[in-house]
Coordinates of C-alpha atoms and ligand atoms in Angstrom, one line a residue:
M1170 CA 154.5 -146.7 -90.4
T1171 CA 151.4 -148.2 -92.0
D1172 CA 151.0 -149.0 -95.6
Q1173 CA 148.5 -146.1 -96.0
T1174 CA 151.2 -143.5 -95.1
K1175 CA 153.9 -144.9 -97.4
D1176 CA 154.9 -143.1 -100.5
R1177 CA 154.8 -144.9 -103.9
V1178 CA 157.9 -145.6 -105.8
F1179 CA 157.4 -146.4 -109.5
I1180 CA 159.2 -149.4 -110.9
F1181 CA 160.6 -148.9 -114.3
D1182 CA 161.9 -152.1 -115.8
T1183 CA 164.5 -152.0 -118.5
T1184 CA 165.3 -155.7 -118.8
L1185 CA 164.2 -155.6 -122.4
R1186 CA 166.3 -152.5 -123.3
D1187 CA 169.4 -152.1 -121.1
G1188 CA 169.3 -155.7 -120.0
E1189 CA 168.8 -157.1 -123.5
Q1190 CA 171.4 -154.7 -124.9
S1191 CA 174.2 -156.4 -122.9
P1192 CA 176.4 -158.6 -125.1
G1193 CA 175.0 -162.1 -125.4
A1194 CA 171.6 -161.5 -123.7
T1195 CA 169.8 -161.2 -127.0
M1196 CA 166.2 -162.5 -126.8
T1197 CA 163.9 -163.6 -129.6
H1198 CA 160.8 -161.6 -130.6
E1199 CA 158.5 -164.1 -128.9
E1200 CA 160.6 -164.2 -125.7
K1201 CA 160.5 -160.4 -125.5
L1202 CA 156.7 -160.5 -125.8
E1203 CA 156.5 -163.2 -123.1
I1204 CA 158.8 -161.3 -120.7
A1205 CA 156.8 -158.1 -121.3
E1206 CA 153.6 -159.9 -120.4
M1207 CA 155.2 -161.3 -117.2
L1208 CA 156.4 -157.8 -116.2
E1209 CA 153.0 -156.4 -116.7
D1210 CA 151.4 -159.2 -114.7
M1211 CA 153.7 -158.7 -111.8
G1212 CA 152.7 -155.0 -111.7
V1213 CA 155.7 -153.2 -113.2
D1214 CA 154.6 -149.5 -113.7
I1215 CA 156.8 -148.7 -116.7
I1216 CA 158.3 -151.2 -119.2
E1217 CA 161.1 -150.0 -121.3
A1218 CA 160.5 -152.3 -124.2
G1219 CA 163.5 -151.5 -126.4
F1220 CA 165.3 -149.0 -128.6
P1221 CA 163.1 -148.9 -131.7
I1222 CA 165.6 -147.3 -134.1
A1223 CA 168.3 -149.9 -133.2
S1224 CA 167.0 -152.5 -135.6
E1225 CA 163.9 -153.7 -137.4
G1226 CA 163.7 -156.5 -134.8
D1227 CA 163.7 -154.0 -131.9
F1228 CA 161.0 -151.9 -133.6
A1229 CA 158.8 -154.9 -134.2
A1230 CA 159.1 -156.1 -130.6
V1231 CA 158.4 -152.7 -129.0
N1232 CA 155.5 -152.2 -131.4
E1233 CA 153.9 -155.6 -130.5
I1234 CA 154.5 -155.1 -126.8
A1235 CA 152.8 -151.7 -127.1
K1236 CA 149.8 -153.2 -128.9
R1237 CA 149.4 -155.9 -126.3
S1238 CA 149.9 -153.7 -123.2
R1239 CA 147.0 -153.0 -120.8
E1240 CA 148.0 -151.1 -117.6
S1241 CA 151.8 -150.6 -117.8
V1242 CA 153.3 -147.6 -119.4
I1243 CA 155.3 -148.7 -122.5
C1244 CA 158.4 -146.8 -123.0
G1245 CA 160.8 -146.7 -126.0
L1246 CA 164.3 -145.3 -126.0
A1247 CA 165.5 -142.6 -128.4
R1248 CA 168.7 -140.6 -128.8
A1249 CA 168.4 -136.9 -128.9
Q1250 CA 167.6 -136.8 -132.6
P1251 CA 164.2 -136.1 -134.2
A1252 CA 164.4 -139.2 -136.4
D1253 CA 165.0 -141.4 -133.4
I1254 CA 162.2 -139.8 -131.5
D1255 CA 159.8 -140.2 -134.4
R1256 CA 160.7 -143.9 -134.9
C1257 CA 160.2 -144.5 -131.2
W1258 CA 156.8 -142.8 -131.3
E1259 CA 155.8 -145.0 -134.3
A1260 CA 156.6 -148.1 -132.2
I1261 CA 154.9 -147.1 -129.0
K1262 CA 151.9 -145.1 -130.0
A1263 CA 149.6 -148.0 -130.1
A1264 CA 150.0 -148.5 -126.3
P1265 CA 147.2 -147.2 -124.1
R1266 CA 150.0 -145.4 -122.1
P1267 CA 153.1 -144.6 -124.2
R1268 CA 156.2 -142.9 -123.1
I1269 CA 159.2 -141.6 -125.0
H1270 CA 162.5 -141.8 -123.3
T1271 CA 165.1 -139.5 -124.9
F1272 CA 168.7 -139.0 -123.7
I1273 CA 172.1 -137.5 -124.4
G1274 CA 175.4 -137.9 -122.7
T1275 CA 176.1 -134.7 -120.7
S1276 CA 179.5 -135.4 -119.0
P1277 CA 182.6 -133.9 -120.5
L1278 CA 183.7 -137.3 -121.9
H1279 CA 180.3 -137.9 -123.5
R1280 CA 180.0 -134.3 -124.8
A1281 CA 183.2 -134.9 -126.7
I1282 CA 181.8 -137.7 -128.8
P1283 CA 179.3 -135.7 -130.8
D1284 CA 181.7 -132.8 -130.4
L1285 CA 179.1 -130.3 -129.1
T1286 CA 179.8 -127.3 -127.0
M1287 CA 177.8 -126.9 -123.8
D1288 CA 175.6 -124.4 -125.4
E1289 CA 175.1 -126.5 -128.5
M1290 CA 174.1 -129.5 -126.4
A1291 CA 171.8 -127.4 -124.3
E1292 CA 170.1 -126.2 -127.5
R1293 CA 169.8 -129.9 -128.8
I1294 CA 168.2 -130.9 -125.5
H1295 CA 165.7 -128.1 -125.7
E1296 CA 164.8 -129.0 -129.4
T1297 CA 164.5 -132.7 -128.9
V1298 CA 162.6 -132.7 -125.7
T1299 CA 160.2 -130.2 -127.2
H1300 CA 159.9 -132.4 -130.3
A1301 CA 159.1 -135.4 -128.1
R1302 CA 156.6 -133.5 -126.0
N1303 CA 154.8 -132.3 -129.1
I1304 CA 154.0 -135.8 -130.1
C1305 CA 153.6 -137.6 -126.7
D1306 CA 152.5 -136.2 -123.4
N1307 CA 154.6 -138.6 -121.3
V1308 CA 158.3 -137.8 -121.9
Q1309 CA 161.3 -139.0 -119.9
W1310 CA 164.7 -137.3 -120.3
S1311 CA 168.1 -138.6 -119.2
P1312 CA 171.4 -136.9 -119.0
M1313 CA 173.6 -139.9 -119.6
D1314 CA 176.6 -140.1 -117.2
A1315 CA 174.9 -137.6 -115.0
T1316 CA 177.0 -138.6 -112.0
R1317 CA 180.1 -137.4 -113.8
T1318 CA 178.5 -134.2 -115.2
E1319 CA 179.6 -130.8 -113.8
W1320 CA 177.0 -129.8 -111.2
D1321 CA 176.2 -126.4 -112.7
Y1322 CA 175.8 -127.9 -116.2
L1323 CA 173.6 -130.7 -114.9
C1324 CA 171.3 -128.2 -113.2
R1325 CA 171.1 -126.2 -116.4
V1326 CA 170.2 -129.1 -118.7
V1327 CA 167.7 -130.6 -116.3
E1328 CA 166.0 -127.2 -116.1
I1329 CA 165.9 -127.0 -119.9
A1330 CA 164.4 -130.4 -120.2
I1331 CA 161.7 -129.6 -117.6
K1332 CA 160.9 -126.4 -119.3
A1333 CA 160.7 -128.2 -122.7
G1334 CA 158.1 -130.5 -121.2
A1335 CA 159.8 -133.6 -119.8
T1336 CA 157.6 -135.2 -117.2
T1337 CA 160.2 -137.6 -115.7
I1338 CA 163.9 -136.7 -115.2
N1339 CA 166.1 -139.8 -114.9
I1340 CA 169.5 -139.4 -113.4
P1341 CA 171.8 -142.2 -114.7
D1342 CA 174.9 -143.4 -113.0
T1343 CA 175.9 -144.9 -116.4
V1344 CA 179.3 -146.3 -115.3
G1345 CA 178.4 -147.3 -111.7
Y1346 CA 180.7 -144.7 -110.3
T1347 CA 178.6 -143.1 -107.5
A1348 CA 178.2 -144.1 -103.9
P1349 CA 175.0 -144.1 -101.7
V1350 CA 175.6 -140.8 -99.9
E1351 CA 176.4 -139.1 -103.1
S1352 CA 173.4 -140.6 -104.9
A1353 CA 171.0 -139.4 -102.3
D1354 CA 172.6 -136.0 -102.1
L1355 CA 172.6 -135.5 -105.9
I1356 CA 168.9 -136.1 -106.2
R1357 CA 168.1 -134.0 -103.1
R1358 CA 170.1 -131.1 -104.3
L1359 CA 168.7 -131.2 -107.8
I1360 CA 165.2 -131.2 -106.4
A1361 CA 166.1 -128.3 -104.2
T1362 CA 167.9 -126.3 -106.8
V1363 CA 166.3 -126.7 -110.2
P1364 CA 163.3 -124.5 -111.0
G1365 CA 160.3 -126.7 -111.8
A1366 CA 161.8 -129.8 -110.2
D1367 CA 158.7 -130.2 -108.0
E1368 CA 156.5 -130.7 -111.1
V1369 CA 158.3 -133.8 -112.4
I1370 CA 159.2 -137.2 -111.1
F1371 CA 162.9 -137.8 -110.5
S1372 CA 164.2 -141.2 -111.4
T1373 CA 167.4 -143.2 -110.7
H1374 CA 169.2 -145.5 -113.1
C1375 CA 172.2 -147.2 -111.5
H1376 CA 174.8 -149.6 -112.9
N1377 CA 176.5 -152.1 -110.7
D1378 CA 180.2 -151.7 -111.6
L1379 CA 181.2 -151.3 -107.9
G1380 CA 178.4 -153.5 -106.6
M1381 CA 176.5 -150.5 -105.3
A1382 CA 173.6 -150.3 -107.7
T1383 CA 170.9 -151.4 -105.3
A1384 CA 172.2 -149.3 -102.5
N1385 CA 172.6 -146.3 -104.8
A1386 CA 169.0 -146.6 -106.1
L1387 CA 167.5 -146.8 -102.6
A1388 CA 169.6 -143.9 -101.5
A1389 CA 168.3 -141.9 -104.5
V1390 CA 164.8 -142.7 -103.3
E1391 CA 165.8 -141.4 -99.9
G1392 CA 166.9 -138.2 -101.6
G1393 CA 163.5 -137.8 -103.3
A1394 CA 163.6 -140.0 -106.4
R1395 CA 160.2 -141.7 -107.0
Q1396 CA 161.1 -144.0 -109.9
I1397 CA 163.7 -146.7 -109.9
E1398 CA 165.0 -148.1 -113.2
C1399 CA 166.0 -151.7 -112.8
T1400 CA 166.2 -155.1 -114.4
I1401 CA 165.2 -158.7 -113.5
N1402 CA 168.3 -160.5 -112.0
G1403 CA 170.2 -157.2 -112.4
L1404 CA 170.8 -158.0 -116.1
G1405 CA 172.5 -155.3 -118.0
E1406 CA 175.7 -154.0 -119.5
R1407 CA 179.0 -155.0 -117.8
A1408 CA 178.1 -155.7 -114.1
G1409 CA 174.5 -155.0 -114.8
N1410 CA 171.8 -152.7 -113.5
T1411 CA 170.0 -152.4 -110.2
A1412 CA 168.1 -155.7 -109.6
L1413 CA 164.3 -155.2 -109.5
E1414 CA 163.9 -158.0 -107.0
E1415 CA 166.5 -156.5 -104.6
V1416 CA 165.0 -153.0 -104.4
V1417 CA 161.4 -154.2 -104.2
M1418 CA 162.2 -156.7 -101.5
A1419 CA 164.3 -154.2 -99.6
M1420 CA 161.5 -151.8 -99.5
R1421 CA 159.0 -154.5 -98.5
T1422 CA 161.2 -156.1 -95.8
R1423 CA 162.6 -152.8 -94.4
G1424 CA 159.5 -150.7 -94.6
D1425 CA 160.4 -149.5 -91.2
I1426 CA 163.3 -147.5 -92.5
I1427 CA 162.6 -147.4 -96.3
P1428 CA 158.9 -146.6 -96.1
F1429 CA 157.9 -146.9 -99.7
D1430 CA 155.4 -149.0 -101.6
T1431 CA 155.6 -150.5 -105.1
G1432 CA 152.9 -152.1 -107.1
I1433 CA 154.9 -155.3 -107.5
D1434 CA 153.3 -158.7 -106.8
T1435 CA 156.5 -160.1 -105.2
R1436 CA 155.2 -163.7 -105.5
K1437 CA 155.9 -163.5 -109.2
I1438 CA 159.6 -162.7 -108.7
M1439 CA 161.0 -166.3 -108.9
Q1440 CA 159.1 -167.2 -111.9
I1441 CA 160.2 -164.2 -114.0
S1442 CA 163.7 -164.5 -112.7
R1443 CA 164.0 -168.0 -113.9
R1444 CA 162.5 -167.2 -117.3
V1445 CA 164.8 -164.2 -117.8
S1446 CA 167.7 -166.3 -116.9
T1447 CA 166.7 -169.0 -119.4
V1448 CA 165.9 -166.8 -122.3
S1449 CA 168.9 -164.5 -121.9
G1450 CA 171.3 -167.5 -121.2
F1451 CA 172.6 -165.6 -118.1
P1452 CA 172.6 -167.9 -115.1
V1453 CA 171.7 -166.5 -111.7
Q1454 CA 174.6 -166.8 -109.3
Y1455 CA 173.9 -169.2 -106.5
N1456 CA 174.3 -166.7 -103.8
K1457 CA 172.5 -163.9 -105.5
A1458 CA 170.2 -162.0 -103.1
I1459 CA 166.5 -162.9 -103.3
V1460 CA 166.6 -165.2 -106.4
G1461 CA 169.8 -167.2 -106.1
K1462 CA 169.5 -170.9 -105.6
N1463 CA 171.0 -170.6 -102.1
A1464 CA 169.1 -167.4 -101.1
F1465 CA 166.7 -169.4 -98.9
A1466 CA 168.9 -172.5 -98.3
H1467 CA 170.1 -173.2 -94.8
E1468 CA 173.0 -175.6 -94.9
S1469 CA 174.9 -175.4 -91.6
G1470 CA 173.6 -177.5 -88.7
I1471 CA 173.2 -174.6 -86.4
H1472 CA 171.2 -172.7 -89.0
Q1473 CA 169.0 -175.7 -89.8
D1474 CA 168.4 -176.3 -86.1
G1475 CA 167.4 -172.6 -85.6
M1476 CA 165.1 -172.7 -88.7
L1477 CA 163.2 -175.8 -87.4
K1478 CA 162.5 -174.0 -84.1
N1479 CA 161.6 -170.7 -85.6
A1480 CA 162.1 -169.7 -89.3
E1481 CA 162.7 -166.1 -88.3
T1482 CA 166.0 -167.0 -86.6
F1483 CA 167.7 -166.9 -89.9
E1484 CA 165.0 -165.8 -92.4
I1485 CA 164.1 -162.1 -92.9
M1486 CA 161.8 -162.9 -95.8
R1487 CA 159.5 -165.8 -96.3
P1488 CA 160.4 -167.9 -99.4
E1489 CA 156.7 -167.9 -100.5
D1490 CA 156.8 -164.1 -100.6
V1491 CA 159.0 -164.2 -103.6
G1492 CA 157.2 -167.2 -105.2
L1493 CA 159.2 -170.1 -103.9
A1494 CA 156.8 -173.0 -103.1
A1495 CA 156.7 -173.5 -99.3
T1496 CA 156.8 -177.2 -99.5
S1497 CA 158.6 -179.2 -102.1
L1498 CA 156.5 -182.1 -103.3
V1499 CA 159.0 -184.5 -104.8
M1500 CA 157.8 -186.2 -107.9
G1501 CA 158.5 -189.7 -109.1
K1502 CA 157.6 -192.2 -111.8
H1503 CA 154.2 -192.8 -110.3
S1504 CA 153.2 -189.2 -110.5
G1505 CA 150.6 -188.6 -113.1
R1506 CA 149.8 -185.7 -115.4
A1507 CA 147.5 -184.0 -112.9
A1508 CA 150.3 -184.0 -110.3
L1509 CA 152.7 -182.5 -112.9
R1510 CA 150.2 -179.8 -113.7
A1511 CA 149.7 -179.0 -110.0
K1512 CA 153.5 -178.9 -109.5
L1513 CA 153.9 -176.6 -112.4
K1514 CA 151.2 -174.3 -111.0
D1515 CA 153.1 -174.3 -107.7
L1516 CA 156.2 -173.2 -109.6
G1517 CA 154.3 -170.5 -111.3
V1518 CA 154.7 -172.1 -114.8
E1519 CA 151.7 -172.0 -117.1
L1520 CA 151.9 -174.3 -120.1
G1521 CA 149.5 -174.8 -123.0
D1522 CA 148.0 -178.3 -123.5
N1523 CA 150.6 -179.4 -126.1
Q1524 CA 153.5 -178.1 -124.0
L1525 CA 152.2 -179.9 -121.0
K1526 CA 151.9 -183.1 -123.0
D1527 CA 155.5 -182.8 -124.3
T1528 CA 156.8 -181.9 -120.8
F1529 CA 154.9 -184.9 -119.4
V1530 CA 156.6 -187.3 -121.9
R1531 CA 160.0 -185.9 -120.9
F1532 CA 159.1 -186.1 -117.2
K1533 CA 158.2 -189.8 -117.5
E1534 CA 161.5 -190.5 -119.3
L1535 CA 163.4 -188.7 -116.6
A1536 CA 161.5 -190.4 -113.7
D1537 CA 162.4 -193.8 -115.2
R1538 CA 166.1 -192.9 -114.9
K1539 CA 166.0 -190.8 -111.7
K1540 CA 164.3 -191.9 -108.5
E1541 CA 163.3 -188.5 -107.3
V1542 CA 162.4 -185.6 -109.6
Y1543 CA 162.9 -182.2 -107.9
D1544 CA 161.5 -178.8 -108.7
E1545 CA 164.7 -177.8 -110.4
D1546 CA 164.5 -180.9 -112.6
I1547 CA 160.9 -180.0 -113.6
L1548 CA 161.9 -176.4 -114.4
A1549 CA 164.8 -177.7 -116.5
L1550 CA 162.4 -180.0 -118.4
V1551 CA 160.1 -177.1 -119.2
T1552 CA 163.1 -175.1 -120.5
A1553 CA 164.2 -178.0 -122.6
T1554 CA 160.7 -178.6 -124.0
M1555 CA 160.2 -175.0 -124.9
A1556 CA 163.6 -174.8 -126.5
D1557 CA 163.0 -177.8 -128.7
E1558 CA 159.6 -176.6 -129.9
Q1559 CA 160.8 -173.3 -131.1
A1560 CA 162.4 -174.3 -134.3
N1561 CA 163.4 -177.6 -135.9
H1562 CA 165.4 -177.2 -139.0
L1563 CA 167.9 -179.5 -137.3
D1564 CA 166.8 -182.4 -135.2
I1565 CA 168.9 -185.0 -133.4
V1566 CA 167.8 -188.5 -134.2
S1567 CA 170.4 -190.4 -132.2
L1568 CA 173.8 -189.9 -130.7
R1569 CA 176.3 -192.5 -129.5
V1570 CA 179.6 -191.5 -127.9
A1571 CA 182.7 -193.5 -127.1
C1572 CA 185.2 -191.8 -124.8
G1573 CA 187.6 -192.5 -121.9
T1574 CA 191.4 -193.0 -121.6
G1575 CA 193.5 -194.3 -124.4
G1576 CA 192.4 -192.4 -127.4
P1577 CA 190.3 -189.6 -128.8
A1578 CA 186.6 -189.5 -128.2
E1579 CA 184.3 -190.5 -131.0
A1580 CA 180.7 -189.4 -131.6
T1581 CA 178.3 -191.0 -134.1
L1582 CA 175.5 -188.6 -134.8
E1583 CA 172.3 -189.1 -136.8
M1584 CA 170.6 -185.8 -137.5
E1585 CA 167.8 -184.5 -139.6
V1586 CA 168.8 -181.4 -141.6
G1587 CA 165.8 -179.7 -143.3
G1588 CA 163.9 -183.0 -143.3
E1589 CA 166.8 -185.2 -144.6
T1590 CA 168.4 -187.7 -142.3
M1591 CA 172.2 -187.9 -142.3
T1592 CA 174.9 -189.7 -140.3
T1593 CA 178.5 -189.1 -139.5
T1594 CA 181.2 -190.2 -137.0
E1595 CA 183.7 -187.7 -135.8
E1596 CA 186.6 -187.7 -133.4
G1597 CA 187.4 -185.0 -130.9
D1598 CA 189.2 -183.8 -127.9
G1599 CA 186.6 -185.2 -125.5
P1600 CA 183.0 -186.3 -126.1
V1601 CA 181.5 -182.8 -126.4
D1602 CA 184.1 -181.7 -128.9
A1603 CA 183.5 -184.8 -131.0
T1604 CA 179.8 -184.3 -130.9
F1605 CA 180.0 -180.6 -131.9
K1606 CA 182.3 -181.6 -134.7
A1607 CA 179.7 -184.1 -135.9
V1608 CA 177.0 -181.4 -135.8
R1609 CA 179.2 -179.1 -137.9
K1610 CA 180.0 -181.9 -140.3
L1611 CA 176.4 -182.5 -141.1
Y1612 CA 175.4 -178.9 -140.9
P1613 CA 178.5 -176.8 -142.0
N1614 CA 178.2 -173.3 -140.5
E1615 CA 180.3 -170.3 -139.5
A1616 CA 178.8 -169.8 -136.1
R1617 CA 181.4 -169.0 -133.4
L1618 CA 181.0 -170.6 -130.0
Q1619 CA 180.8 -167.7 -127.5
L1620 CA 179.8 -169.6 -124.4
Y1621 CA 179.4 -173.2 -123.4
Q1622 CA 178.1 -173.7 -119.9
V1623 CA 177.1 -176.7 -117.9
H1624 CA 175.3 -176.8 -114.5
A1625 CA 174.1 -179.7 -112.4
V1626 CA 170.5 -179.1 -111.6
T1627 CA 170.5 -181.0 -108.4
E1628 CA 172.9 -183.1 -106.3
G1629 CA 173.9 -186.6 -107.1
T1630 CA 175.6 -188.3 -110.0
D1631 CA 172.2 -188.9 -111.7
A1632 CA 171.5 -185.2 -111.7
Q1633 CA 170.3 -183.5 -114.9
A1634 CA 172.8 -181.1 -116.5
T1635 CA 171.5 -177.9 -117.9
V1636 CA 173.6 -176.7 -120.8
S1637 CA 173.7 -173.2 -122.4
V1638 CA 175.4 -172.6 -125.7
R1639 CA 175.7 -169.1 -127.1
L1640 CA 176.7 -168.7 -130.8
E1641 CA 177.5 -165.7 -132.9
E1642 CA 177.2 -165.4 -136.6
D1643 CA 177.5 -162.1 -138.6
G1644 CA 176.7 -160.1 -135.5
K1645 CA 173.6 -162.2 -134.7
I1646 CA 173.7 -164.0 -131.4
A1647 CA 171.6 -167.0 -130.3
T1648 CA 171.5 -168.9 -127.1
G1649 CA 170.4 -172.5 -127.0
Q1650 CA 169.4 -174.5 -123.9
S1651 CA 168.8 -178.0 -123.0
A1652 CA 168.8 -180.4 -120.0
D1653 CA 169.4 -184.1 -119.7
T1654 CA 170.9 -186.6 -117.2
D1655 CA 173.5 -187.2 -120.0
T1656 CA 175.7 -184.1 -120.2
V1657 CA 176.7 -184.9 -123.8
V1658 CA 173.1 -185.3 -125.0
A1659 CA 172.2 -182.0 -123.3
S1660 CA 175.2 -180.3 -124.9
A1661 CA 174.3 -181.6 -128.3
R1662 CA 170.7 -180.5 -128.0
A1663 CA 171.7 -177.0 -126.7
Y1664 CA 174.1 -176.6 -129.6
V1665 CA 171.5 -177.7 -132.1
N1666 CA 168.9 -175.4 -130.4
A1667 CA 171.2 -172.4 -130.8
L1668 CA 171.8 -173.3 -134.5
N1669 CA 168.1 -173.6 -135.0
R1670 CA 167.6 -170.1 -133.6
L1671 CA 170.3 -168.7 -135.8
Y1672 CA 168.6 -170.4 -138.7
V1673 CA 165.3 -168.7 -137.9
R1674 CA 166.9 -165.4 -137.5
R1675 CA 168.7 -165.7 -140.9
S1676 CA 165.6 -166.6 -142.7
K1677 CA 163.5 -163.8 -141.2
T1678 CA 164.1 -160.1 -142.2
G1679 CA 165.0 -158.0 -139.3
G1680 CA 166.6 -160.3 -136.7
D1681 CA 168.1 -158.7 -133.7
V1682 CA 171.4 -157.3 -134.9
K1683 CA 171.5 -153.8 -133.4
E1684 CA 172.5 -151.5 -136.3
I1685 CA 172.7 -148.7 -133.8
S1686 CA 173.7 -148.9 -130.2
Y1687 CA 172.4 -146.5 -127.6
K1688 CA 176.1 -145.6 -127.1
D1689 CA 176.2 -144.1 -130.6
V1690 CA 175.4 -140.7 -129.2
S1691 CA 176.0 -138.3 -132.1
Ligands
KIV2256 O1 173.1 -146.1 -118.4 C1 172.6 -145.2 -119.0 O2 173.0 -144.0 -118.9 C2 171.4 -145.5 -119.9 C3 170.7 -144.4 -120.4 C4 170.3 -144.6 -121.8 C5 169.5 -144.0 -119.6 O3 171.1 -146.7 -120.0
ZN2257 ZN1 172.0 -148.0 -118.4

């Protein structure tokens, strides 16, 4: 089948809503704007930018994304309540193409929470979709937990929503319960049964609790859905959502049996995957399809031999199709700024002049310590540079650590706190513990450590370590990142980076505490 005869499937990205709502994946205002811009650049049709009534921070981010948007439809989530819908509209109305997405849980378990009878809920759906449609001509409606909703009732409420003016009907598999045959069948039967179904777009929204989200989404398309809701790296509640990169590359690679087009520029996939991983603090598993570190690595001798003779022996997609540089130009201490700029361009990273200057300084420092600087090293440097420039209430001046057998570790830390330089020496159970204690001594705080994670960027004992630290304080969550060949230094910087972020959030009104969750359905 040629491209001309393929049907179009719309890509609805909810990284900034369902993805960001997953515990710990909180992004800052600026990060949300940056991700939205990247999503738009890669050709996402609809961006679900947030849940405006959830918090002042959510509202501000959705509103700013709406103002900056060009082509993509900007969608905001709203519960089935007029006040939610009005708040959502306030946030998105500046977009050239706004969409209100309103929803209510329709399965028996979800109906029990607001304690509505079937008739009362049907009436609520009619009123709220009508309300949304009276203010916006692009309205999406979702029966949350659709896959566990009684068939007759599901048909009834979908019909009500269509009659009330919904233009997209999204069918969520909220708990990741369905299986591919069922997913295709459900959409097919809804389209065949519900009056008016042919006038709207059917959409699928799958969670990955049983690892079937991608298969279920593609099966729904087979059944007639023409919008897939998904997130970058499959980010999302519990086991996450359908991964954008997986459905898009499946349709592209297997166009012979899944003959659908999307508007996605697949060469931007790696870049956005890395950025979402960094800002959310959720690492991508090494063997993750499409974007995992090993997705295009061929380790075994037999595979490498085959690859050298003909890449197609073991490769069904070309790495460059997802934005992985075809050749890896290794950098070293003689590489200049122009080479670094070219390398960053290859990696799909665009930096401002000052950021490039700072990254170059770090690159030189690293190249002095490490013979070969790989792509992964450079990406880690960029992450660390960006993390450091975000806020600097706290700044590490120097750190010396003594550790080993025969006694507790000891860290001597010199740190600037609000412009004043202070020093302390603390003991701890290992060098990281001693260092974190020293930070807390100089900057007493109540932040709880939720996650401390270390990854070696490349092979070898001189590899850089990337460290993520996630902290929680009064419901506010902040993730800090850093990278260094010294794991303790990277840990200290990541910890201080997370504290700086909490500091910024504390001093700003709003922040990203979700006062309301989308699970508060009443
Ligand atoms: O999983 C779900 O049901 C949702 C809805 C709000 C669409 O995210
Ligand atoms: Zn969801």
